[in-house]
């Protein structure tokens, strides 16, 4: 079954968090201390976390990637801030083009809203991925997690080209 990218629905919120947490805890584990991983992807996934995702206070445009009917990747865009907010892929589906397909969907959504340039806070883990997709590192920085804890990141940018 081919990969499918579609808009996220409210009832995907638990799967959204499951993919996010697995990606952080397995794929990013080598790049960050345990305290950061624990706050970036707190377990267990609670009803409150699910409700928080469903509230979507920043008005994120969200997409999910499905393989064989299962959600294996998530992506989010905050068009108002020209921000690529999130891209996470489940470890079992990594390096199969899922992240690339999600970023493509986010870039098309951005262009459709008149956003011609995207910025993002890349994890140290995802730097090569975003560079592969044409994003350039502007500076090293810190990303502030919802808990207030800071984690090292790379501020990146890409000018989008409409085809
Ligand atoms: C970063 C991430 C989204 C990449 O997703 P993915 O589906 O595995 O990426 P793709 O298969 O589309 O990779 C496309 C290309 O990016 C590069 N790339 C991807 N992951 C890479 C890695 N870990 N190391 C080096 N290059 C990488 C490669 O050039 C790859 O092409 P190749 O597989 O033919 O060599 C995924 O690894 C992830 O979720 N990481 C942990 C969470 C995270 O840090 N997310 C970003 C938050 S800002």
PDB file of C-alpha atoms and ligand atoms in Angstrom:
ATOM      1  CA  UNK A   1       0.000   0.000   0.000  1.00  0.00           C
ATOM      2  CA  UNK A   2       1.491   3.388  -0.926  1.00  0.00           C
ATOM      3  CA  UNK A   3       2.141   6.142   1.558  1.00  0.00           C
ATOM      4  CA  UNK A   4      -0.743   8.553   2.031  1.00  0.00           C
ATOM      5  CA  UNK A   5      -0.471  12.098   3.338  1.00  0.00           C
ATOM      6  CA  UNK A   6      -3.677  13.668   4.603  1.00  0.00           C
ATOM      7  CA  UNK A   7      -4.897  16.374   6.927  1.00  0.00           C
ATOM      8  CA  UNK A   8      -4.972  15.354  10.560  1.00  0.00           C
ATOM      9  CA  UNK A   9      -8.384  14.823  12.191  1.00  0.00           C
ATOM     10  CA  UNK A  10      -9.249  15.435  15.839  1.00  0.00           C
ATOM     11  CA  UNK A  11      -9.449  11.694  16.484  1.00  0.00           C
ATOM     12  CA  UNK A  12      -5.839  11.290  15.318  1.00  0.00           C
ATOM     13  CA  UNK A  13      -4.564  13.202  18.366  1.00  0.00           C
ATOM     14  CA  UNK A  14      -3.498  10.115  20.308  1.00  0.00           C
ATOM     15  CA  UNK A  15      -1.652   8.677  17.296  1.00  0.00           C
ATOM     16  CA  UNK A  16      -0.084  12.109  16.730  1.00  0.00           C
ATOM     17  CA  UNK A  17       1.374  12.012  20.244  1.00  0.00           C
ATOM     18  CA  UNK A  18       2.390   8.371  19.976  1.00  0.00           C
ATOM     19  CA  UNK A  19       4.429   9.042  16.828  1.00  0.00           C
ATOM     20  CA  UNK A  20       5.874  12.241  18.280  1.00  0.00           C
ATOM     21  CA  UNK A  21       6.965  10.529  21.476  1.00  0.00           C
ATOM     22  CA  UNK A  22       8.441   7.455  19.765  1.00  0.00           C
ATOM     23  CA  UNK A  23      10.432   9.637  17.349  1.00  0.00           C
ATOM     24  CA  UNK A  24      11.812  11.745  20.178  1.00  0.00           C
ATOM     25  CA  UNK A  25      12.585   8.870  22.505  1.00  0.00           C
ATOM     26  CA  UNK A  26      14.240   6.646  19.905  1.00  0.00           C
ATOM     27  CA  UNK A  27      15.517   8.764  17.034  1.00  0.00           C
ATOM     28  CA  UNK A  28      16.579  11.835  19.027  1.00  0.00           C
ATOM     29  CA  UNK A  29      17.731   9.966  22.123  1.00  0.00           C
ATOM     30  CA  UNK A  30      21.424  10.070  21.232  1.00  0.00           C
ATOM     31  CA  UNK A  31      21.468  13.859  20.874  1.00  0.00           C
ATOM     32  CA  UNK A  32      19.826  15.077  24.093  1.00  0.00           C
ATOM     33  CA  UNK A  33      20.021  14.418  27.824  1.00  0.00           C
ATOM     34  CA  UNK A  34      17.317  12.328  29.419  1.00  0.00           C
ATOM     35  CA  UNK A  35      15.775  15.356  31.215  1.00  0.00           C
ATOM     36  CA  UNK A  36      15.124  17.004  27.847  1.00  0.00           C
ATOM     37  CA  UNK A  37      13.658  13.836  26.309  1.00  0.00           C
ATOM     38  CA  UNK A  38      11.360  13.406  29.320  1.00  0.00           C
ATOM     39  CA  UNK A  39       9.901  16.903  28.916  1.00  0.00           C
ATOM     40  CA  UNK A  40       9.889  16.904  25.114  1.00  0.00           C
ATOM     41  CA  UNK A  41       7.922  13.655  25.078  1.00  0.00           C
ATOM     42  CA  UNK A  42       6.408  13.033  28.514  1.00  0.00           C
ATOM     43  CA  UNK A  43       4.973   9.582  29.207  1.00  0.00           C
ATOM     44  CA  UNK A  44       2.391   8.271  29.693  1.00  0.00           C
ATOM     45  CA  UNK A  45       0.272  10.018  27.086  1.00  0.00           C
ATOM     46  CA  UNK A  46      -2.610  11.449  29.094  1.00  0.00           C
ATOM     47  CA  UNK A  47      -6.108  12.590  28.219  1.00  0.00           C
ATOM     48  CA  UNK A  48      -4.962  16.122  29.047  1.00  0.00           C
ATOM     49  CA  UNK A  49      -2.167  15.897  26.455  1.00  0.00           C
ATOM     50  CA  UNK A  50      -4.598  14.571  23.866  1.00  0.00           C
ATOM     51  CA  UNK A  51      -7.043  17.384  24.635  1.00  0.00           C
ATOM     52  CA  UNK A  52      -4.196  19.896  24.379  1.00  0.00           C
ATOM     53  CA  UNK A  53      -3.318  18.664  20.901  1.00  0.00           C
ATOM     54  CA  UNK A  54      -6.983  18.809  19.892  1.00  0.00           C
ATOM     55  CA  UNK A  55      -7.314  22.421  21.104  1.00  0.00           C
ATOM     56  CA  UNK A  56      -4.595  23.474  18.641  1.00  0.00           C
ATOM     57  CA  UNK A  57      -4.178  26.948  20.166  1.00  0.00           C
ATOM     58  CA  UNK A  58      -1.710  28.141  17.517  1.00  0.00           C
ATOM     59  CA  UNK A  59      -3.924  27.156  14.606  1.00  0.00           C
ATOM     60  CA  UNK A  60      -1.435  24.658  13.223  1.00  0.00           C
ATOM     61  CA  UNK A  61      -2.035  23.114   9.810  1.00  0.00           C
ATOM     62  CA  UNK A  62      -1.372  19.467  10.558  1.00  0.00           C
ATOM     63  CA  UNK A  63      -0.792  16.479   8.352  1.00  0.00           C
ATOM     64  CA  UNK A  64      -0.309  12.794   9.008  1.00  0.00           C
ATOM     65  CA  UNK A  65       1.457  10.170   6.922  1.00  0.00           C
ATOM     66  CA  UNK A  66      -0.083   6.715   6.735  1.00  0.00           C
ATOM     67  CA  UNK A  67       1.574   3.471   5.720  1.00  0.00           C
ATOM     68  CA  UNK A  68      -0.724   0.463   5.429  1.00  0.00           C
ATOM     69  CA  UNK A  69      -3.435   2.447   7.197  1.00  0.00           C
ATOM     70  CA  UNK A  70      -1.304   3.275  10.251  1.00  0.00           C
ATOM     71  CA  UNK A  71      -0.141   6.772  11.143  1.00  0.00           C
ATOM     72  CA  UNK A  72       3.660   6.769  11.006  1.00  0.00           C
ATOM     73  CA  UNK A  73       4.480  10.461  10.625  1.00  0.00           C
ATOM     74  CA  UNK A  74       3.181  13.870  11.606  1.00  0.00           C
ATOM     75  CA  UNK A  75       3.871  17.410  10.447  1.00  0.00           C
ATOM     76  CA  UNK A  76       2.684  20.857  11.487  1.00  0.00           C
ATOM     77  CA  UNK A  77       2.849  24.367  10.065  1.00  0.00           C
ATOM     78  CA  UNK A  78       2.040  27.708  11.693  1.00  0.00           C
ATOM     79  CA  UNK A  79       1.436  29.804   8.609  1.00  0.00           C
ATOM     80  CA  UNK A  80       0.980  33.069  10.522  1.00  0.00           C
ATOM     81  CA  UNK A  81       4.535  32.838  11.799  1.00  0.00           C
ATOM     82  CA  UNK A  82       5.935  31.292   8.580  1.00  0.00           C
ATOM     83  CA  UNK A  83       6.986  28.452  10.841  1.00  0.00           C
ATOM     84  CA  UNK A  84       7.464  24.803  10.054  1.00  0.00           C
ATOM     85  CA  UNK A  85       6.538  23.698  13.565  1.00  0.00           C
ATOM     86  CA  UNK A  86       6.966  19.921  13.545  1.00  0.00           C
ATOM     87  CA  UNK A  87       7.979  16.864  11.576  1.00  0.00           C
ATOM     88  CA  UNK A  88       8.256  13.521  13.342  1.00  0.00           C
ATOM     89  CA  UNK A  89       8.462  10.007  11.943  1.00  0.00           C
ATOM     90  CA  UNK A  90       7.959   6.748  13.826  1.00  0.00           C
ATOM     91  CA  UNK A  91      11.248   4.847  14.174  1.00  0.00           C
ATOM     92  CA  UNK A  92       9.944   1.805  12.300  1.00  0.00           C
ATOM     93  CA  UNK A  93       9.166   4.001   9.268  1.00  0.00           C
ATOM     94  CA  UNK A  94      12.345   6.113   9.273  1.00  0.00           C
ATOM     95  CA  UNK A  95      14.460   6.624   6.137  1.00  0.00           C
ATOM     96  CA  UNK A  96      11.636   5.677   3.776  1.00  0.00           C
ATOM     97  CA  UNK A  97      10.776   9.161   2.588  1.00  0.00           C
ATOM     98  CA  UNK A  98       7.944   9.792   5.051  1.00  0.00           C
ATOM     99  CA  UNK A  99       9.498  12.951   6.497  1.00  0.00           C
ATOM    100  CA  UNK A 100      10.248  14.253   3.011  1.00  0.00           C
ATOM    101  CA  UNK A 101       6.618  13.726   1.958  1.00  0.00           C
ATOM    102  CA  UNK A 102       5.338  15.491   5.072  1.00  0.00           C
ATOM    103  CA  UNK A 103       7.598  18.509   4.574  1.00  0.00           C
ATOM    104  CA  UNK A 104       6.415  18.643   0.960  1.00  0.00           C
ATOM    105  CA  UNK A 105       2.809  18.826   2.157  1.00  0.00           C
ATOM    106  CA  UNK A 106       3.677  21.535   4.687  1.00  0.00           C
ATOM    107  CA  UNK A 107       5.501  23.585   2.053  1.00  0.00           C
ATOM    108  CA  UNK A 108       2.561  23.316  -0.363  1.00  0.00           C
ATOM    109  CA  UNK A 109       0.179  24.367   2.418  1.00  0.00           C
ATOM    110  CA  UNK A 110       2.438  27.328   3.195  1.00  0.00           C
ATOM    111  CA  UNK A 111       2.571  28.414  -0.443  1.00  0.00           C
ATOM    112  CA  UNK A 112      -1.204  28.128  -0.745  1.00  0.00           C
ATOM    113  CA  UNK A 113      -1.472  30.622   2.125  1.00  0.00           C
ATOM    114  CA  UNK A 114       0.969  33.044   0.555  1.00  0.00           C
ATOM    115  CA  UNK A 115       3.924  32.061   2.744  1.00  0.00           C
ATOM    116  CA  UNK A 116       7.085  32.168   0.620  1.00  0.00           C
ATOM    117  CA  UNK A 117       9.693  31.458   3.292  1.00  0.00           C
ATOM    118  CA  UNK A 118       9.712  29.025   6.195  1.00  0.00           C
ATOM    119  CA  UNK A 119      11.735  29.114   9.382  1.00  0.00           C
ATOM    120  CA  UNK A 120      12.090  26.334  11.902  1.00  0.00           C
ATOM    121  CA  UNK A 121      13.858  25.223  15.040  1.00  0.00           C
ATOM    122  CA  UNK A 122      15.530  21.995  14.028  1.00  0.00           C
ATOM    123  CA  UNK A 123      16.578  19.461  16.583  1.00  0.00           C
ATOM    124  CA  UNK A 124      20.244  18.515  16.376  1.00  0.00           C
ATOM    125  CA  UNK A 125      18.967  15.149  15.170  1.00  0.00           C
ATOM    126  CA  UNK A 126      17.072  16.534  12.178  1.00  0.00           C
ATOM    127  CA  UNK A 127      19.735  18.909  10.826  1.00  0.00           C
ATOM    128  CA  UNK A 128      20.876  16.659   7.951  1.00  0.00           C
ATOM    129  CA  UNK A 129      17.267  15.900   7.053  1.00  0.00           C
ATOM    130  CA  UNK A 130      16.334  19.566   6.696  1.00  0.00           C
ATOM    131  CA  UNK A 131      19.579  20.393   4.901  1.00  0.00           C
ATOM    132  CA  UNK A 132      18.778  17.598   2.437  1.00  0.00           C
ATOM    133  CA  UNK A 133      15.452  19.371   1.785  1.00  0.00           C
ATOM    134  CA  UNK A 134      17.102  22.737   1.091  1.00  0.00           C
ATOM    135  CA  UNK A 135      16.935  24.400   4.506  1.00  0.00           C
ATOM    136  CA  UNK A 136      19.983  26.380   5.625  1.00  0.00           C
ATOM    137  CA  UNK A 137      21.271  26.842   9.146  1.00  0.00           C
ATOM    138  CA  UNK A 138      21.051  30.473  10.261  1.00  0.00           C
ATOM    139  CA  UNK A 139      22.373  30.088  13.767  1.00  0.00           C
ATOM    140  CA  UNK A 140      22.604  27.792  16.737  1.00  0.00           C
ATOM    141  CA  UNK A 141      19.981  28.544  19.330  1.00  0.00           C
ATOM    142  CA  UNK A 142      17.722  27.214  22.035  1.00  0.00           C
ATOM    143  CA  UNK A 143      14.180  26.009  21.713  1.00  0.00           C
ATOM    144  CA  UNK A 144      11.939  26.498  24.736  1.00  0.00           C
ATOM    145  CA  UNK A 145       9.748  23.498  25.505  1.00  0.00           C
ATOM    146  CA  UNK A 146       6.211  23.905  26.865  1.00  0.00           C
ATOM    147  CA  UNK A 147       7.592  23.114  30.314  1.00  0.00           C
ATOM    148  CA  UNK A 148      10.048  26.008  30.031  1.00  0.00           C
ATOM    149  CA  UNK A 149      13.105  23.762  29.702  1.00  0.00           C
ATOM    150  CA  UNK A 150      15.519  24.815  26.974  1.00  0.00           C
ATOM    151  CA  UNK A 151      17.029  22.485  24.424  1.00  0.00           C
ATOM    152  CA  UNK A 152      19.745  23.079  21.861  1.00  0.00           C
ATOM    153  CA  UNK A 153      18.454  23.612  18.343  1.00  0.00           C
ATOM    154  CA  UNK A 154      19.394  25.065  14.987  1.00  0.00           C
ATOM    155  CA  UNK A 155      17.469  27.988  13.534  1.00  0.00           C
ATOM    156  CA  UNK A 156      16.925  27.137   9.866  1.00  0.00           C
ATOM    157  CA  UNK A 157      15.277  28.795   6.879  1.00  0.00           C
ATOM    158  CA  UNK A 158      14.188  28.025   3.333  1.00  0.00           C
ATOM    159  CA  UNK A 159      12.764  30.200   0.595  1.00  0.00           C
ATOM    160  CA  UNK A 160       9.987  28.245  -1.098  1.00  0.00           C
ATOM    161  CA  UNK A 161       9.580  28.029  -4.844  1.00  0.00           C
ATOM    162  CA  UNK A 162       6.137  27.561  -6.318  1.00  0.00           C
ATOM    163  CA  UNK A 163       5.980  25.185  -9.289  1.00  0.00           C
TER     164      UNK A 163
HETATM  165  C1  LIG B   1      14.130  13.914  11.124  1.00  0.00           C
HETATM  166  C2  LIG B   1      13.031  12.922  10.703  1.00  0.00           C
HETATM  167  C3  LIG B   1      11.690  13.623  10.668  1.00  0.00           C
HETATM  168  C4  LIG B   1      13.380  12.386   9.303  1.00  0.00           C
HETATM  169  O1  LIG B   1      12.294  11.566   8.834  1.00  0.00           O
HETATM  170  P1  LIG B   1      12.523  10.407   7.745  1.00  0.00           P
HETATM  171  O2  LIG B   1      11.193   9.978   7.240  1.00  0.00           O
HETATM  172  O3  LIG B   1      13.387   9.353   8.294  1.00  0.00           O
HETATM  173  O4  LIG B   1      13.315  11.184   6.592  1.00  0.00           O
HETATM  174  P2  LIG B   1      13.444  10.781   5.023  1.00  0.00           P
HETATM  175  O5  LIG B   1      13.381   9.296   4.868  1.00  0.00           O
HETATM  176  O6  LIG B   1      12.448  11.580   4.254  1.00  0.00           O
HETATM  177  O7  LIG B   1      14.928  11.309   4.745  1.00  0.00           O
HETATM  178  C5  LIG B   1      15.257  12.085   3.613  1.00  0.00           C
HETATM  179  C6  LIG B   1      16.751  12.356   3.620  1.00  0.00           C
HETATM  180  O8  LIG B   1      17.102  13.175   4.748  1.00  0.00           O
HETATM  181  C7  LIG B   1      18.391  12.779   5.247  1.00  0.00           C
HETATM  182  N1  LIG B   1      18.254  12.185   6.583  1.00  0.00           N
HETATM  183  C8  LIG B   1      17.120  11.779   7.187  1.00  0.00           C
HETATM  184  N2  LIG B   1      17.401  11.310   8.427  1.00  0.00           N
HETATM  185  C9  LIG B   1      18.737  11.426   8.581  1.00  0.00           C
HETATM  186  C10 LIG B   1      19.630  11.105   9.649  1.00  0.00           C
HETATM  187  N3  LIG B   1      19.206  10.572  10.804  1.00  0.00           N
HETATM  188  N4  LIG B   1      20.943  11.342   9.478  1.00  0.00           N
HETATM  189  C11 LIG B   1      21.415  11.880   8.323  1.00  0.00           C
HETATM  190  N5  LIG B   1      20.604  12.215   7.260  1.00  0.00           N
HETATM  191  C12 LIG B   1      19.288  11.983   7.411  1.00  0.00           C
HETATM  192  C13 LIG B   1      18.913  11.741   4.263  1.00  0.00           C
HETATM  193  O9  LIG B   1      19.602  12.435   3.224  1.00  0.00           O
HETATM  194  C14 LIG B   1      17.624  11.136   3.747  1.00  0.00           C
HETATM  195  O10 LIG B   1      17.781  10.505   2.479  1.00  0.00           O
HETATM  196  P3  LIG B   1      18.300   8.964   2.417  1.00  0.00           P
HETATM  197  O11 LIG B   1      17.509   8.163   3.393  1.00  0.00           O
HETATM  198  O12 LIG B   1      18.049   8.583   0.977  1.00  0.00           O
HETATM  199  O13 LIG B   1      19.761   9.014   2.777  1.00  0.00           O
HETATM  200  C15 LIG B   1      12.983  11.716  11.685  1.00  0.00           C
HETATM  201  O14 LIG B   1      14.284  11.160  11.760  1.00  0.00           O
HETATM  202  C16 LIG B   1      12.568  12.095  13.097  1.00  0.00           C
HETATM  203  O15 LIG B   1      11.392  12.080  13.414  1.00  0.00           O
HETATM  204  N6  LIG B   1      13.562  12.388  13.993  1.00  0.00           N
HETATM  205  C17 LIG B   1      13.337  12.564  15.416  1.00  0.00           C
HETATM  206  C18 LIG B   1      12.446  13.730  15.760  1.00  0.00           C
HETATM  207  C19 LIG B   1      12.999  15.056  15.318  1.00  0.00           C
HETATM  208  O16 LIG B   1      14.079  15.465  15.724  1.00  0.00           O
HETATM  209  N7  LIG B   1      12.188  15.740  14.502  1.00  0.00           N
HETATM  210  C20 LIG B   1      12.468  17.073  14.072  1.00  0.00           C
HETATM  211  C21 LIG B   1      11.991  18.026  15.098  1.00  0.00           C
HETATM  212  S1  LIG B   1      12.494  19.647  14.652  1.00  0.00           S
END
